[in-house]
PDB file of C-alpha atoms in Angstrom:
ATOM      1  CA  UNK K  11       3.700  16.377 -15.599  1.00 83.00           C
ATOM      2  CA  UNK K  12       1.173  15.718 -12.798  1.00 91.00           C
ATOM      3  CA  UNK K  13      -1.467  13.069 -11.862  1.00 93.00           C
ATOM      4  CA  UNK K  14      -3.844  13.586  -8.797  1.00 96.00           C
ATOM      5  CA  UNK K  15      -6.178  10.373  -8.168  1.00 97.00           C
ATOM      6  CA  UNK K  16      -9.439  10.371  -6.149  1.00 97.00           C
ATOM      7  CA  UNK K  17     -11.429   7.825  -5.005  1.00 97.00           C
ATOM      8  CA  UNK K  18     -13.779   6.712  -1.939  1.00 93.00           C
ATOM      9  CA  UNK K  19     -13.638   3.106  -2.421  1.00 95.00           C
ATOM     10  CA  UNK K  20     -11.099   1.140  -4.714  1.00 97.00           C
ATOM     11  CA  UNK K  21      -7.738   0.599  -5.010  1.00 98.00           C
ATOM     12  CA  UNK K  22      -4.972   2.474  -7.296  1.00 98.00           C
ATOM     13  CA  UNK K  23      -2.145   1.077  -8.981  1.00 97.00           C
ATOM     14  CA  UNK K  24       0.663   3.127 -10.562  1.00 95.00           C
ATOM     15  CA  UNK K  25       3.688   1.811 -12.333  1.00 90.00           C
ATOM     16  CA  UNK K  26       6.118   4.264 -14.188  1.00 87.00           C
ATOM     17  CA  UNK K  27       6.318   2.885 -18.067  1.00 79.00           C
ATOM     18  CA  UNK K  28      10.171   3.251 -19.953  1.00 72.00           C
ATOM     19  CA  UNK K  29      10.699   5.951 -21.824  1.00 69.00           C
ATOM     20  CA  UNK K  30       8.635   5.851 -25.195  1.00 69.00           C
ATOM     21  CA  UNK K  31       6.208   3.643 -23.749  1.00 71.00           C
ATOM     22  CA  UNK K  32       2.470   4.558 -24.090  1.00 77.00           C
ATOM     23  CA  UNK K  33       0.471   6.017 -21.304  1.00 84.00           C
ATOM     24  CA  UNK K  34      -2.852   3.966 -20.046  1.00 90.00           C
ATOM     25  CA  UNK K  35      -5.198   4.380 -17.655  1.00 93.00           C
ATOM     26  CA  UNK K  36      -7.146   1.586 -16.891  1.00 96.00           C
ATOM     27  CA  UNK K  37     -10.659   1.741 -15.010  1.00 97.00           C
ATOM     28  CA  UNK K  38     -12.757  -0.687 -12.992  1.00 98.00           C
ATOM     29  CA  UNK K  39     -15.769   0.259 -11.667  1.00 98.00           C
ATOM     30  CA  UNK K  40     -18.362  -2.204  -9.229  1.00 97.00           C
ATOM     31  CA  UNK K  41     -21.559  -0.877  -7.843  1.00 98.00           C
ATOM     32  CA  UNK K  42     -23.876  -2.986  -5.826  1.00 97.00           C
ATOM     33  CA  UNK K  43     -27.740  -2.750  -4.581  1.00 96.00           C
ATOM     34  CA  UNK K  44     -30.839  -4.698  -3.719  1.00 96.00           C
ATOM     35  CA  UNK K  45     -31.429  -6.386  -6.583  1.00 96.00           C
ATOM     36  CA  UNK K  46     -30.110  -6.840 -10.412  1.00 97.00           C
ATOM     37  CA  UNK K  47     -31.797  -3.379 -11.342  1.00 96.00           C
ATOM     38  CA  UNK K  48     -30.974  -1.944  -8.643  1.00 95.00           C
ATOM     39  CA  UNK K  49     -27.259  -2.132  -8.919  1.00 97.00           C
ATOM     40  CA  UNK K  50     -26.894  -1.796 -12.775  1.00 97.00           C
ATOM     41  CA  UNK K  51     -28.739   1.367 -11.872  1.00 97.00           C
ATOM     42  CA  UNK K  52     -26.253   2.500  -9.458  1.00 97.00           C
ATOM     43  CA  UNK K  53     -23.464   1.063 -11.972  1.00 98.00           C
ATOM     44  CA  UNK K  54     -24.832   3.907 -14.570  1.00 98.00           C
ATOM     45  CA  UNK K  55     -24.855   6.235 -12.064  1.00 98.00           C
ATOM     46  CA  UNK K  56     -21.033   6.543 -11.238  1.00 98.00           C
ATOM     47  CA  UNK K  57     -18.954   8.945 -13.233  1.00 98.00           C
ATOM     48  CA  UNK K  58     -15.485   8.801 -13.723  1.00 97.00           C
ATOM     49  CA  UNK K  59     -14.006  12.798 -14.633  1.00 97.00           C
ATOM     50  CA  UNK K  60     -10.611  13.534 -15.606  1.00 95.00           C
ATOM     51  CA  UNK K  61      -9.937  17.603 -15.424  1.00 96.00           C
ATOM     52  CA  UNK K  62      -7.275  19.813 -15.535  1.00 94.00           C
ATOM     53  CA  UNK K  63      -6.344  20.838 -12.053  1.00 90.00           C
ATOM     54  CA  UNK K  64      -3.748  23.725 -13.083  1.00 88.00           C
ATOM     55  CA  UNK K  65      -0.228  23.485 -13.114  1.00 86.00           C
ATOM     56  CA  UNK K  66       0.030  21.231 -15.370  1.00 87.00           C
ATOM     57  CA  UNK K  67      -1.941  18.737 -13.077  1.00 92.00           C
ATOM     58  CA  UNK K  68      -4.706  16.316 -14.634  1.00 94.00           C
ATOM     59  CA  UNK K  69      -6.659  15.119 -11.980  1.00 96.00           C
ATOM     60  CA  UNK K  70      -8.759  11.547 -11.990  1.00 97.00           C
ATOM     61  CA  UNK K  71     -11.592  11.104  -9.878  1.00 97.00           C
ATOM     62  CA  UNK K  72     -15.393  10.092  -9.703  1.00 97.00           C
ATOM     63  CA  UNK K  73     -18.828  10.767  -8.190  1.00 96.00           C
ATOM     64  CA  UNK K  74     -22.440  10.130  -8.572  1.00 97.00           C
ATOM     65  CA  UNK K  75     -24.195  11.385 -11.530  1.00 97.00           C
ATOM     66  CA  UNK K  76     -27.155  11.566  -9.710  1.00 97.00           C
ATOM     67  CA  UNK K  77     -28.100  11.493  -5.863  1.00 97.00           C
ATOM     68  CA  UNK K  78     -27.027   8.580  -4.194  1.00 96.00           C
ATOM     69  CA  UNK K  79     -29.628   5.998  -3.102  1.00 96.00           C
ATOM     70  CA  UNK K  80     -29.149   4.546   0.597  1.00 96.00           C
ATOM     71  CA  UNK K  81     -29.346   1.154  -1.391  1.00 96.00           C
ATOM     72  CA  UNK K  82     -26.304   1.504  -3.407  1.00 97.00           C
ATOM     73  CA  UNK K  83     -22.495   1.273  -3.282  1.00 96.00           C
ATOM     74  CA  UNK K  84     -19.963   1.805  -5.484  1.00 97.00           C
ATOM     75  CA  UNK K  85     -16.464   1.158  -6.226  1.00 97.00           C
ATOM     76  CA  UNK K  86     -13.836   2.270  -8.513  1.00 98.00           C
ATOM     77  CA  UNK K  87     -10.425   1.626  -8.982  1.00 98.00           C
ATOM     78  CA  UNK K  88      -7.485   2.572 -11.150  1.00 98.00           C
ATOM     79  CA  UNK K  89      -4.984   0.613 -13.143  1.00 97.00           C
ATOM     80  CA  UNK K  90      -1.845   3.719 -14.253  1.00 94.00           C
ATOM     81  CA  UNK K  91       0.935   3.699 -16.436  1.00 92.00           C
ATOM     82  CA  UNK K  92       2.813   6.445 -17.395  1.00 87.00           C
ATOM     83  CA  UNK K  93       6.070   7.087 -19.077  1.00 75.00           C
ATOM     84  CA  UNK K  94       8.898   9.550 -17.477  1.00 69.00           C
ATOM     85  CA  UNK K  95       8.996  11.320 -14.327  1.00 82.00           C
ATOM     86  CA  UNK K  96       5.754  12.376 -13.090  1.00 86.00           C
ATOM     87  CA  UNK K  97       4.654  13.919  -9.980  1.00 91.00           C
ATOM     88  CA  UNK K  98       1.698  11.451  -8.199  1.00 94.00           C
ATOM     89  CA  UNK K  99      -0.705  12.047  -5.383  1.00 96.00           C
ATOM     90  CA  UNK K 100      -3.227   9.381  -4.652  1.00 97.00           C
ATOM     91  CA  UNK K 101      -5.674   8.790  -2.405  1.00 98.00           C
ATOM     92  CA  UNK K 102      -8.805   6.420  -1.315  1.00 97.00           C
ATOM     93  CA  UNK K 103     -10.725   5.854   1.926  1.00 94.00           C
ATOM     94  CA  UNK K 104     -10.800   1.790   1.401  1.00 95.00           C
ATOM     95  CA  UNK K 105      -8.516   0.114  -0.690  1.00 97.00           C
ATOM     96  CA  UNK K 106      -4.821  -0.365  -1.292  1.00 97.00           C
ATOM     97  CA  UNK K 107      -2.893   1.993  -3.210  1.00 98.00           C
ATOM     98  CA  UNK K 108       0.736   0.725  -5.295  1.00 97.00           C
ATOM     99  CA  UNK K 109       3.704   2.283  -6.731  1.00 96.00           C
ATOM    100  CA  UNK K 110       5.680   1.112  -8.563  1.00 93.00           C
ATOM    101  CA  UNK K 111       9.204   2.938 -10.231  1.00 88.00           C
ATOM    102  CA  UNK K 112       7.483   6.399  -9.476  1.00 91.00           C
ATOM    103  CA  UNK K 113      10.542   9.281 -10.125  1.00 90.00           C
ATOM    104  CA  UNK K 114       9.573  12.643  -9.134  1.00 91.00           C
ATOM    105  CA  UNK K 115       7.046  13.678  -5.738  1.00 95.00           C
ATOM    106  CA  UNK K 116       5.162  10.896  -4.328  1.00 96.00           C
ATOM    107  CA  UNK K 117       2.085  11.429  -2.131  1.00 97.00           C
ATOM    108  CA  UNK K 118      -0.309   8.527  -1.655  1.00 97.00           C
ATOM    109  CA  UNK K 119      -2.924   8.218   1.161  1.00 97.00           C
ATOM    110  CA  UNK K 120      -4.854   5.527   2.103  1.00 97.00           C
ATOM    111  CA  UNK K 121      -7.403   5.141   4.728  1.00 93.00           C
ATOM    112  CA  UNK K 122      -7.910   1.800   5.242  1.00 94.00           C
ATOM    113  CA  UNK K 123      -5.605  -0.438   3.070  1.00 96.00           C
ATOM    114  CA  UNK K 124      -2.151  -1.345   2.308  1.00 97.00           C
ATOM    115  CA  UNK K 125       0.546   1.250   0.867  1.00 98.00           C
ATOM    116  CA  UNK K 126       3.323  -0.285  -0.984  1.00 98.00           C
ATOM    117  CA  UNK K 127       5.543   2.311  -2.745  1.00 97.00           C
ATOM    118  CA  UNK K 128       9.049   2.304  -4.536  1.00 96.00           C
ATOM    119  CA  UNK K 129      10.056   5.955  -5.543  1.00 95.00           C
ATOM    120  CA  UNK K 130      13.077   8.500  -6.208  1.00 94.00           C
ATOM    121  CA  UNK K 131      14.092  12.072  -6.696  1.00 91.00           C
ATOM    122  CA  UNK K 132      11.421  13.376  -5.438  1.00 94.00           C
ATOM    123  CA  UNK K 133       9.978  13.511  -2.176  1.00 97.00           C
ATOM    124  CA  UNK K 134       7.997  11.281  -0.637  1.00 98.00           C
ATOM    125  CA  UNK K 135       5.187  10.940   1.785  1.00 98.00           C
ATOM    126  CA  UNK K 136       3.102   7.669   2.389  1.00 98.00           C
ATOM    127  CA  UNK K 137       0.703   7.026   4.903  1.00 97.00           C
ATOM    128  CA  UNK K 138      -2.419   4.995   5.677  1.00 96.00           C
ATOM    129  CA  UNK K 139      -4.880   4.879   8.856  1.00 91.00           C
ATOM    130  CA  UNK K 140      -5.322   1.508   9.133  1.00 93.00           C
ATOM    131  CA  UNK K 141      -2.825  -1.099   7.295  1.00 95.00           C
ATOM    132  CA  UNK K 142       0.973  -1.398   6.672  1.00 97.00           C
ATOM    133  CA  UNK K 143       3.097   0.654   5.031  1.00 98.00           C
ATOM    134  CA  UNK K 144       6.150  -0.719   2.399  1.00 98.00           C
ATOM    135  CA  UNK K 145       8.699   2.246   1.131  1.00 98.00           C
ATOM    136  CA  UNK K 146      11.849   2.189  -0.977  1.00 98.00           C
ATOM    137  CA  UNK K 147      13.160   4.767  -1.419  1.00 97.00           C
ATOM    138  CA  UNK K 148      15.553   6.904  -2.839  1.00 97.00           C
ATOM    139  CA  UNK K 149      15.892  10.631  -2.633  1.00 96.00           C
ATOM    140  CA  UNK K 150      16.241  13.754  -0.456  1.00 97.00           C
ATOM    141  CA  UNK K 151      13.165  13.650   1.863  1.00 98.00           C
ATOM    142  CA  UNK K 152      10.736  10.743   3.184  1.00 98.00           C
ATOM    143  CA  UNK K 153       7.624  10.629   5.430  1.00 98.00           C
ATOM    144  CA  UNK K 154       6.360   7.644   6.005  1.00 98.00           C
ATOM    145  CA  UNK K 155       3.629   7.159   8.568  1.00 97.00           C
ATOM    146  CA  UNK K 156       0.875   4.586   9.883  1.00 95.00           C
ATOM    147  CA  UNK K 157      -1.790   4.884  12.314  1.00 90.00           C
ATOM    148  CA  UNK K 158      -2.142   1.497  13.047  1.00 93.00           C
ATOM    149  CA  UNK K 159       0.419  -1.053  11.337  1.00 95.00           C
ATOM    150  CA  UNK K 160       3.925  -1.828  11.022  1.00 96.00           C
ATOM    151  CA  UNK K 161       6.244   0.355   8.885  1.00 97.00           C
ATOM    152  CA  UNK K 162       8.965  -0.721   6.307  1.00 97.00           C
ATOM    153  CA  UNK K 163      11.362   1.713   4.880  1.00 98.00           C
ATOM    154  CA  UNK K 164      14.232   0.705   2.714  1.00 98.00           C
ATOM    155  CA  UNK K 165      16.536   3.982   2.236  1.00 97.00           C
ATOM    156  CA  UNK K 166      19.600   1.870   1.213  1.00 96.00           C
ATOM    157  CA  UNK K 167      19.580   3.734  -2.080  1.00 95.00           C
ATOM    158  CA  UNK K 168      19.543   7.386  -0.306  1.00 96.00           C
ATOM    159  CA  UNK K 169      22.376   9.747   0.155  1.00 96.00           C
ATOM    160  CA  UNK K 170      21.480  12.416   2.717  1.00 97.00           C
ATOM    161  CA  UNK K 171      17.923  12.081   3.936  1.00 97.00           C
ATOM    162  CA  UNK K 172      15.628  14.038   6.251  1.00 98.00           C
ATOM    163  CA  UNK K 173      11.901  12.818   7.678  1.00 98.00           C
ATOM    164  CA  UNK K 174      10.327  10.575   9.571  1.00 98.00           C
ATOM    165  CA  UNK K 175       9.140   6.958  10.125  1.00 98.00           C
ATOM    166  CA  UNK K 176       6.306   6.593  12.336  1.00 96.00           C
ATOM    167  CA  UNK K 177       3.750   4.641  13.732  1.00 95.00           C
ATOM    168  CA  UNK K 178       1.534   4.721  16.506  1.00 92.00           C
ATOM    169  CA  UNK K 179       0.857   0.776  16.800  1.00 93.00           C
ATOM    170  CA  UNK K 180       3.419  -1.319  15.109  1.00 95.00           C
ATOM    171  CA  UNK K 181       6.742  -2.563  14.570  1.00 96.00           C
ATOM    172  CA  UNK K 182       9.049  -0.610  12.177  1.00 97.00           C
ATOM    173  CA  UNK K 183      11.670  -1.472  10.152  1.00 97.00           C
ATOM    174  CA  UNK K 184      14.371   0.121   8.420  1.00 97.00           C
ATOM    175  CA  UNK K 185      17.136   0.023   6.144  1.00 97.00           C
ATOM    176  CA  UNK K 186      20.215   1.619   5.104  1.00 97.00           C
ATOM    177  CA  UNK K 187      23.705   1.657   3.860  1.00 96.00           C
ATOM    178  CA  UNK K 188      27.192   2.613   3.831  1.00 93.00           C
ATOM    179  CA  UNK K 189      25.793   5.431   1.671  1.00 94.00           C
ATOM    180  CA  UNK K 190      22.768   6.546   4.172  1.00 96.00           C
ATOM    181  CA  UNK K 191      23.604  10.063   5.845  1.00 97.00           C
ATOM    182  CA  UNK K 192      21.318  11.126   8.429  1.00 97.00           C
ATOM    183  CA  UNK K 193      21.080  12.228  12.052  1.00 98.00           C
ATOM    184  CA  UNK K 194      18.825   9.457  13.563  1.00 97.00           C
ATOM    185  CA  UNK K 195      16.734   9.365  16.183  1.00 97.00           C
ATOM    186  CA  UNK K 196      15.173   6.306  17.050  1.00 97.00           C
ATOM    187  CA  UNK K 197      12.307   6.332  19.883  1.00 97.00           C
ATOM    188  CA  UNK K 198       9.635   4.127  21.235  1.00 96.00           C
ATOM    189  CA  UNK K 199       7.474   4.048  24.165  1.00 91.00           C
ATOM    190  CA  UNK K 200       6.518   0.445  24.697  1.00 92.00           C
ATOM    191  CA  UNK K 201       9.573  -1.969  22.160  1.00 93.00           C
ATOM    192  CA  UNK K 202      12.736  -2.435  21.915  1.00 95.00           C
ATOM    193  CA  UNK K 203      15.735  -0.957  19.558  1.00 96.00           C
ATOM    194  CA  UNK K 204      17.705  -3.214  17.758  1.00 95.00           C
ATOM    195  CA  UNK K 205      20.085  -1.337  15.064  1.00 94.00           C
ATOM    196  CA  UNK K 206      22.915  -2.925  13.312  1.00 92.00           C
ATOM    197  CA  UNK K 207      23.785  -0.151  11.054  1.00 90.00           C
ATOM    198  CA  UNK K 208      26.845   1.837  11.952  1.00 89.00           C
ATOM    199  CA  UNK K 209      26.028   4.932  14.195  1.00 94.00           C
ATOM    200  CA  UNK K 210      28.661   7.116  15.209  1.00 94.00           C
ATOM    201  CA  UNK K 211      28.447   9.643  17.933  1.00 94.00           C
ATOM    202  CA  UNK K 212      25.623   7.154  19.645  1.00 94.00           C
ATOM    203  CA  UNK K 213      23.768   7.618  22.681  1.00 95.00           C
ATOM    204  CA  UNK K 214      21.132   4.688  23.716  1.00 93.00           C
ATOM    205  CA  UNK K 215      18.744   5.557  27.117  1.00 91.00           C
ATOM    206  CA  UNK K 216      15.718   3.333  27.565  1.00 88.00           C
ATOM    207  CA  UNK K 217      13.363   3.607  24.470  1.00 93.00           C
ATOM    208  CA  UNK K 218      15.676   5.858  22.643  1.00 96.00           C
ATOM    209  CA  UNK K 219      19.037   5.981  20.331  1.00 97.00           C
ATOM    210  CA  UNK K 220      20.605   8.317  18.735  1.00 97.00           C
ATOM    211  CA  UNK K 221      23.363   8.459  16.571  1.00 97.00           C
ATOM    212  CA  UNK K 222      24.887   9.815  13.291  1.00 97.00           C
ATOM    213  CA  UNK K 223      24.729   7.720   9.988  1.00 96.00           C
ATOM    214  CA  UNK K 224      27.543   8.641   7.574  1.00 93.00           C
ATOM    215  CA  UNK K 225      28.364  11.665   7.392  1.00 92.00           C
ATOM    216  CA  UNK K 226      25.420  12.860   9.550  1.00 94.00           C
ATOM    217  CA  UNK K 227      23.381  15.536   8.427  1.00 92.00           C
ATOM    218  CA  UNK K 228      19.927  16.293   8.141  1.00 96.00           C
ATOM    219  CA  UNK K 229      17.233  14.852  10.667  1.00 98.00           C
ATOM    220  CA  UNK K 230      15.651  11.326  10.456  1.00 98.00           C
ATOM    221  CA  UNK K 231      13.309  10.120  13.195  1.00 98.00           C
ATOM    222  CA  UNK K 232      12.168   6.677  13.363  1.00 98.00           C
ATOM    223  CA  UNK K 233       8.910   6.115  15.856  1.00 97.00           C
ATOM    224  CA  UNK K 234       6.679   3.946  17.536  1.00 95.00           C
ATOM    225  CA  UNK K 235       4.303   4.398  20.089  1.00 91.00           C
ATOM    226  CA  UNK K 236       3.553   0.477  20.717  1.00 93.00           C
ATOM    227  CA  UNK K 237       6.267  -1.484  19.241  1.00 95.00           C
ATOM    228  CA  UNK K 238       9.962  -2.411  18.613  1.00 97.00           C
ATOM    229  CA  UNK K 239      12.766  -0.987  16.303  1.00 97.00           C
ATOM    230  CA  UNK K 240      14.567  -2.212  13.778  1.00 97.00           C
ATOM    231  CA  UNK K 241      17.551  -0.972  11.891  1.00 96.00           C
ATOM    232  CA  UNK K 242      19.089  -3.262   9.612  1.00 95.00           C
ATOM    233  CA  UNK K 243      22.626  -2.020   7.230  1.00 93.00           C
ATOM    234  CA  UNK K 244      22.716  -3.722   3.877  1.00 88.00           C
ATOM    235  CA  UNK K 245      25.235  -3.544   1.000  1.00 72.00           C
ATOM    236  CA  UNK K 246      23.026  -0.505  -0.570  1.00 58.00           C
TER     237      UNK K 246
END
């Protein structure tokens, strides 16, 4: 019903399987050292756990078997597919973390790395530190934030949707369509706003516009600290 996934360095790749398929999980682990010995030693010294985390949550992660050596490093990463709707929270410190076809709540974290996502139903939050950030989306409520790096958010398969698309250095783009309902707020400190989508009720002052999409509704801000804005309507 649940899948939390843990790791400090490694990437983590999720696609949802069809119904009936079977579930996999598929493991990769590197470690690295001084010499030959020295990092098969370190390879035999990471362990990969899967627990029970309660509520029906199985959670994925690994550590050191033994205390880690100043000489070593290690890195493990996770291949996952799954059949049916499935609630998925991810995270590593270096690496890139995919989704692919996830239905249910999405929450994957990266540090350093690329976040590419494509979810619905549930909600969904996204973010890395350092890299861009790639969301489609479809579903009630979306956060989608980088700390450095541009922002994608396709939402052309939402009805009414509330959250936020952020950055603090980057451009950010984002679509909708005819089927999008939102109250939008678009703001940036240093950019432009460009926004082709239909807004009614619009207001546009220097580095901000705001408008409703649709049939309005719940809140949607879209922001950049150090960058332009980009709203694009598609056929959705």
């Amino acid at each position: 019903a649940a899948l939390e996934v843990r790791t400090h360095n490694g990437s983590i790749d999720f696609q949802r399987q069809t119904a009936g398929g079977s579930a996999s999980v598929t493991i990769t682990k590197k470690a690295g050292g001084t010499n030959q010995e020295d990092a098969e030693e370190a390879l035999a010294a990471i362990n990969v756990i899967v627990e029970p985390a309660g509520n029906g949550k199985t959670r994925i992660s690994w550590k050191w078997s033994v205390p880690k050596k100043a000489r070593w490093c290690g890195d493990v990463s996770f291949v996952i597919r799954a059949p049916g709707s499935l609630h998925f929270d991810a995270e590593t410190h270096n690496g890139a973390v995919t989704v692919a076809e996830a239905s249910g709540d999405v929450k994957v974290v990266s540090h350093n790395g690329k976040v590419k996502v494509r979810s619905s139903n549930g909600k969904l939050h996204a973010e890395t530190h350092n890299g861009e950030v790639d969301a489609t989306y479809a579903g009630p409520e979306v956060n989608v934030l980088s700390h450095n790096g541009e922002v994608s958010a396709d939402l052309s398969r939402c009805g009414a949707v509330a959250g936020s698309i952020t950055t603090h250095n980057g451009a950010v783009r984002v679509a909708v369509s005819k089927n999008t309902a939102a109250t939008l707020t678009c703001r940036t400190h240093n950019g432009g706003i460009d926004c082709d989508a239909p807004l009614s009720e619009s207001q546009k002052t220097r580095g901000e516009l705001t408008g409703k999409l649709g049939a309005g509704g719940p809140s949607l801000n879209v922001v950049t600290h150090n960058g332009s804005i980009r709203g694009k309507s598609t056929a959705g």
